[in-house]
Tab-separated table of C-alpha atoms in Angstrom:
chain	number	residue	atom	x	y	z
A	157	ASP	CA	-50.165	-59.087	9.461
A	158	SER	CA	-48.620	-55.758	10.111
A	159	GLU	CA	-49.913	-54.464	6.771
A	160	ALA	CA	-53.411	-55.285	7.847
A	161	SER	CA	-53.105	-53.302	11.076
A	162	GLY	CA	-52.092	-50.110	9.245
A	163	SER	CA	-49.509	-49.173	11.868
A	164	GLN	CA	-46.270	-50.414	10.434
A	165	SER	CA	-42.981	-48.860	11.361
A	166	VAL	CA	-40.449	-47.848	8.771
A	167	SER	CA	-38.200	-50.788	9.595
A	168	GLU	CA	-41.099	-53.189	9.187
A	169	LEU	CA	-41.966	-51.707	5.831
A	170	LEU	CA	-38.472	-52.024	4.463
A	171	GLU	CA	-37.244	-55.370	3.425
A	172	GLY	CA	-33.594	-56.117	3.074
A	173	VAL	CA	-32.130	-57.985	0.143
A	174	ASP	CA	-29.413	-60.232	1.422
A	175	GLN	CA	-26.204	-61.044	-0.321
A	176	PRO	CA	-24.704	-64.467	-0.196
A	177	ASN	CA	-22.421	-63.509	2.706
A	178	ASP	CA	-25.386	-62.309	4.842
A	179	GLU	CA	-24.714	-58.631	4.260
A	180	ILE	CA	-27.632	-56.456	3.374
A	181	PHE	CA	-27.183	-55.092	-0.115
A	182	ALA	CA	-30.200	-52.868	-0.483
A	183	TYR	CA	-33.579	-51.966	0.901
A	184	PHE	CA	-36.650	-51.873	-1.131
A	185	GLY	CA	-39.572	-49.798	-0.038
A	186	ALA	CA	-43.045	-51.029	0.405
A	187	ASP	CA	-46.355	-49.286	0.454
A	188	TYR	CA	-46.035	-46.764	3.260
A	189	SER	CA	-48.942	-44.525	4.137
A	190	GLU	CA	-48.268	-40.785	4.403
A	191	ASP	CA	-50.525	-40.610	7.454
A	192	ILE	CA	-48.420	-43.141	9.344
A	193	PHE	CA	-45.250	-41.294	8.378
A	194	SER	CA	-46.725	-37.939	9.523
A	195	GLU	CA	-47.804	-39.415	12.850
A	196	GLU	CA	-44.335	-40.838	13.513
A	197	VAL	CA	-42.688	-37.539	12.586
A	198	ALA	CA	-45.106	-35.627	14.835
A	199	GLU	CA	-44.510	-38.011	17.755
A	200	ARG	CA	-40.744	-37.753	17.386
A	201	ALA	CA	-40.949	-33.954	17.109
A	202	LEU	CA	-43.032	-33.826	20.287
A	203	VAL	CA	-40.614	-36.077	22.155
A	204	ASN	CA	-37.636	-34.053	20.915
A	205	ALA	CA	-39.359	-30.805	21.918
A	206	ALA	CA	-40.003	-32.207	25.381
A	207	TYR	CA	-36.378	-33.325	25.724
A	208	MET	CA	-35.123	-29.894	24.649
A	209	GLY	CA	-37.901	-27.754	26.172
A	210	LEU	CA	-37.769	-29.151	29.692
A	211	PRO	CA	-34.072	-28.309	30.204
A	212	LEU	CA	-34.678	-24.870	28.692
A	213	LEU	CA	-37.603	-24.291	31.050
A	214	VAL	CA	-35.573	-25.461	34.065
A	215	THR	CA	-32.687	-23.206	32.966
A	216	LEU	CA	-35.038	-20.243	32.590
A	217	VAL	CA	-36.503	-20.804	36.073
A	218	LEU	CA	-33.010	-21.046	37.579
A	219	LEU	CA	-31.909	-17.852	35.797
A	220	LEU	CA	-34.978	-15.990	37.037
A	221	TYR	CA	-34.316	-17.224	40.571
A	222	ALA	CA	-30.682	-16.097	40.380
A	223	LEU	CA	-31.728	-12.737	38.918
A	224	ASP	CA	-34.201	-12.256	41.754
A	225	ARG	CA	-31.631	-13.095	44.457
A	226	ARG	CA	-28.659	-11.224	42.993
A	227	VAL	CA	-30.315	-8.170	41.445
A	228	ILE	CA	-33.971	-7.575	42.207
A	229	LYS	CA	-33.972	-8.205	45.985
A	230	PRO	CA	-30.803	-6.149	46.652
A	231	VAL	CA	-32.090	-3.262	44.529
A	232	ARG	CA	-35.444	-3.343	46.342
A	233	GLY	CA	-33.692	-3.321	49.722
A	234	LEU	CA	-31.489	-0.444	48.618
A	235	SER	CA	-34.545	1.435	47.368
A	236	ARG	CA	-36.327	0.938	50.712
A	237	GLY	CA	-33.229	2.158	52.569
A	238	MET	CA	-33.018	5.261	50.374
A	239	GLY	CA	-36.713	5.966	50.906
A	240	GLU	CA	-36.347	5.669	54.673
A	241	PHE	CA	-33.320	7.968	54.593
A	242	ALA	CA	-35.245	10.525	52.526
A	243	ARG	CA	-38.092	10.489	55.078
A	244	THR	CA	-36.040	10.481	58.300
A	245	ARG	CA	-32.714	12.038	57.242
A	246	LYS	CA	-31.010	9.308	59.255
A	247	VAL	CA	-28.970	6.364	58.032
A	248	PRO	CA	-31.336	3.392	58.296
A	249	ALA	CA	-30.378	0.946	61.020
A	250	ASN	CA	-31.409	-1.921	58.769
A	251	ALA	CA	-29.676	-0.574	55.657
A	252	PRO	CA	-28.859	-3.406	53.289
A	253	VAL	CA	-25.273	-4.597	53.235
A	254	ILE	CA	-24.678	-6.048	49.808
A	255	LYS	CA	-21.556	-8.140	49.258
A	256	SER	CA	-22.010	-9.209	45.655
A	257	GLY	CA	-18.724	-7.929	44.233
A	258	ASP	CA	-20.473	-6.112	41.383
A	259	GLU	CA	-22.032	-2.758	40.526
A	260	ILE	CA	-24.901	-3.294	42.952
A	261	GLN	CA	-22.401	-3.562	45.810
A	262	GLU	CA	-20.733	-0.338	44.589
A	263	ILE	CA	-24.119	1.431	44.534
A	264	SER	CA	-24.879	0.152	48.047
A	265	GLU	CA	-21.510	1.324	49.376
A	266	SER	CA	-21.950	4.704	47.683
A	267	PHE	CA	-25.397	5.068	49.240
A	268	GLN	CA	-24.020	4.225	52.684
A	269	ALA	CA	-21.200	6.774	52.301
A	270	MET	CA	-23.565	9.433	50.929
A	271	ALA	CA	-26.112	8.884	53.710
A	272	THR	CA	-23.387	9.064	56.360
A	273	ASP	CA	-21.926	12.246	54.827
A	274	ILE	CA	-25.334	13.917	54.561
A	275	THR	CA	-26.188	12.945	58.146
A	276	GLU	CA	-22.881	14.346	59.429
A	277	TYR	CA	-23.384	17.520	57.376
A	278	MET	CA	-26.931	17.980	58.696
A	279	ASN	CA	-25.724	17.433	62.270
A	280	HIS	CA	-22.943	19.991	61.692
A	281	ILE	CA	-25.452	22.527	60.334
A	282	GLU	CA	-27.727	21.947	63.333
A	283	ARG	CA	-24.800	22.462	65.746
A	284	MET	CA	-23.685	25.600	63.895
A	285	THR	CA	-27.243	26.967	63.899
A	286	ALA	CA	-27.596	26.270	67.619
A	287	GLU	CA	-24.239	27.953	68.296
A	288	ARG	CA	-25.223	30.963	66.188
A	289	VAL	CA	-28.580	31.298	67.948
A	290	SER	CA	-26.814	31.003	71.295
A	291	ALA	CA	-24.234	33.639	70.308
A	292	GLN	CA	-26.950	35.984	69.028
A	293	THR	CA	-28.895	35.539	72.259
A	294	GLU	CA	-25.788	36.305	74.325
A	295	LEU	CA	-25.044	39.402	72.234
A	296	GLU	CA	-28.631	40.597	72.603
A	297	VAL	CA	-28.373	40.222	76.396
A	298	ALA	CA	-25.013	42.080	76.365
A	299	ARG	CA	-26.547	44.882	74.265
A	300	HIS	CA	-29.376	45.321	76.762
A	301	ILE	CA	-26.898	45.397	79.650
A	302	GLN	CA	-24.719	47.961	77.863
A	303	GLU	CA	-27.713	50.166	77.062
A	304	GLY	CA	-28.584	50.080	80.754
A	305	LEU	CA	-25.120	51.379	81.657
A	306	VAL	CA	-25.358	54.485	79.438
A	307	PRO	CA	-27.211	57.404	81.077
A	308	THR	CA	-30.598	58.366	79.676
A	309	HIS	CA	-31.545	61.893	78.526
A	310	LYS	CA	-33.078	62.865	81.863
A	311	GLU	CA	-29.906	62.023	83.756
A	312	LEU	CA	-27.884	64.344	81.478
A	313	ALA	CA	-29.724	67.524	82.435
A	314	GLY	CA	-28.692	69.726	85.354
A	315	PRO	CA	-29.203	73.318	86.608
A	316	GLY	CA	-28.066	75.618	83.832
A	317	TYR	CA	-27.057	72.974	81.318
A	318	ASP	CA	-28.384	70.264	79.044
A	319	VAL	CA	-26.131	67.593	77.586
A	320	ALA	CA	-27.173	65.688	74.521
A	321	ALA	CA	-25.474	62.394	73.756
A	322	ARG	CA	-26.157	59.308	71.767
A	323	ALA	CA	-24.506	55.877	71.917
A	324	SER	CA	-24.856	53.593	68.914
A	325	SER	CA	-22.768	50.467	68.507
A	326	ALA	CA	-21.643	49.336	65.074
A	327	ARG	CA	-22.856	45.859	65.817
A	328	MET	CA	-24.637	44.299	68.738
A	329	VAL	CA	-22.274	45.574	71.445
A	330	GLY	CA	-20.027	48.654	71.440
A	331	GLY	CA	-16.878	49.357	73.391
A	332	ASP	CA	-17.297	53.030	74.328
A	333	PHE	CA	-19.054	54.266	77.460
A	334	TYR	CA	-19.659	57.791	78.656
A	335	ASP	CA	-21.101	59.526	81.640
A	336	VAL	CA	-21.711	63.119	82.700
A	337	PHE	CA	-21.460	64.130	86.340
A	338	THR	CA	-20.654	67.165	88.429
A	339	THR	CA	-17.627	67.254	90.662
A	340	SER	CA	-17.554	68.520	94.249
A	341	HIS	CA	-16.413	71.927	92.909
A	342	GLY	CA	-19.520	72.244	90.736
A	343	MET	CA	-17.754	71.479	87.532
A	344	LEU	CA	-19.349	69.369	84.813
């Protein structure tokens, strides 16, 4: 019957030769179509591929998920924080804190330290610049006051004499002052 259907399995096509003690001694083959054999091999290969491919696919998806969570997302967050720092020159309030125990955490900590150092340095430069501008302004005011204390050319002329003098400080403000005046005895 099974030969007529054309879909015999290998075990159906083999017939055992029994020994007197009911042990199988040998199998003898029967007419077995190559098409049937190829179909069975193809089916088994497909089933085996599915059994092996599905776990591989699940493993690949899990690895990609882990890679995204442990590497890609932290690096993106760090990149955004660096970009914000480059634009604002301030340590981002929402800077990523990465606690992964690997190189990405080291990069994150280095970025935080670098951004803090640069911010402190920029603040220091701004303070120093403001102090320097303030000091220069004060010295300029002092120079104008000192120039006002020194007599002008017209004040140095009198009956029968002319006095020429010049005051020039080495820097913004000098320490020497002079004046010319006549005493009550008419002396210069």
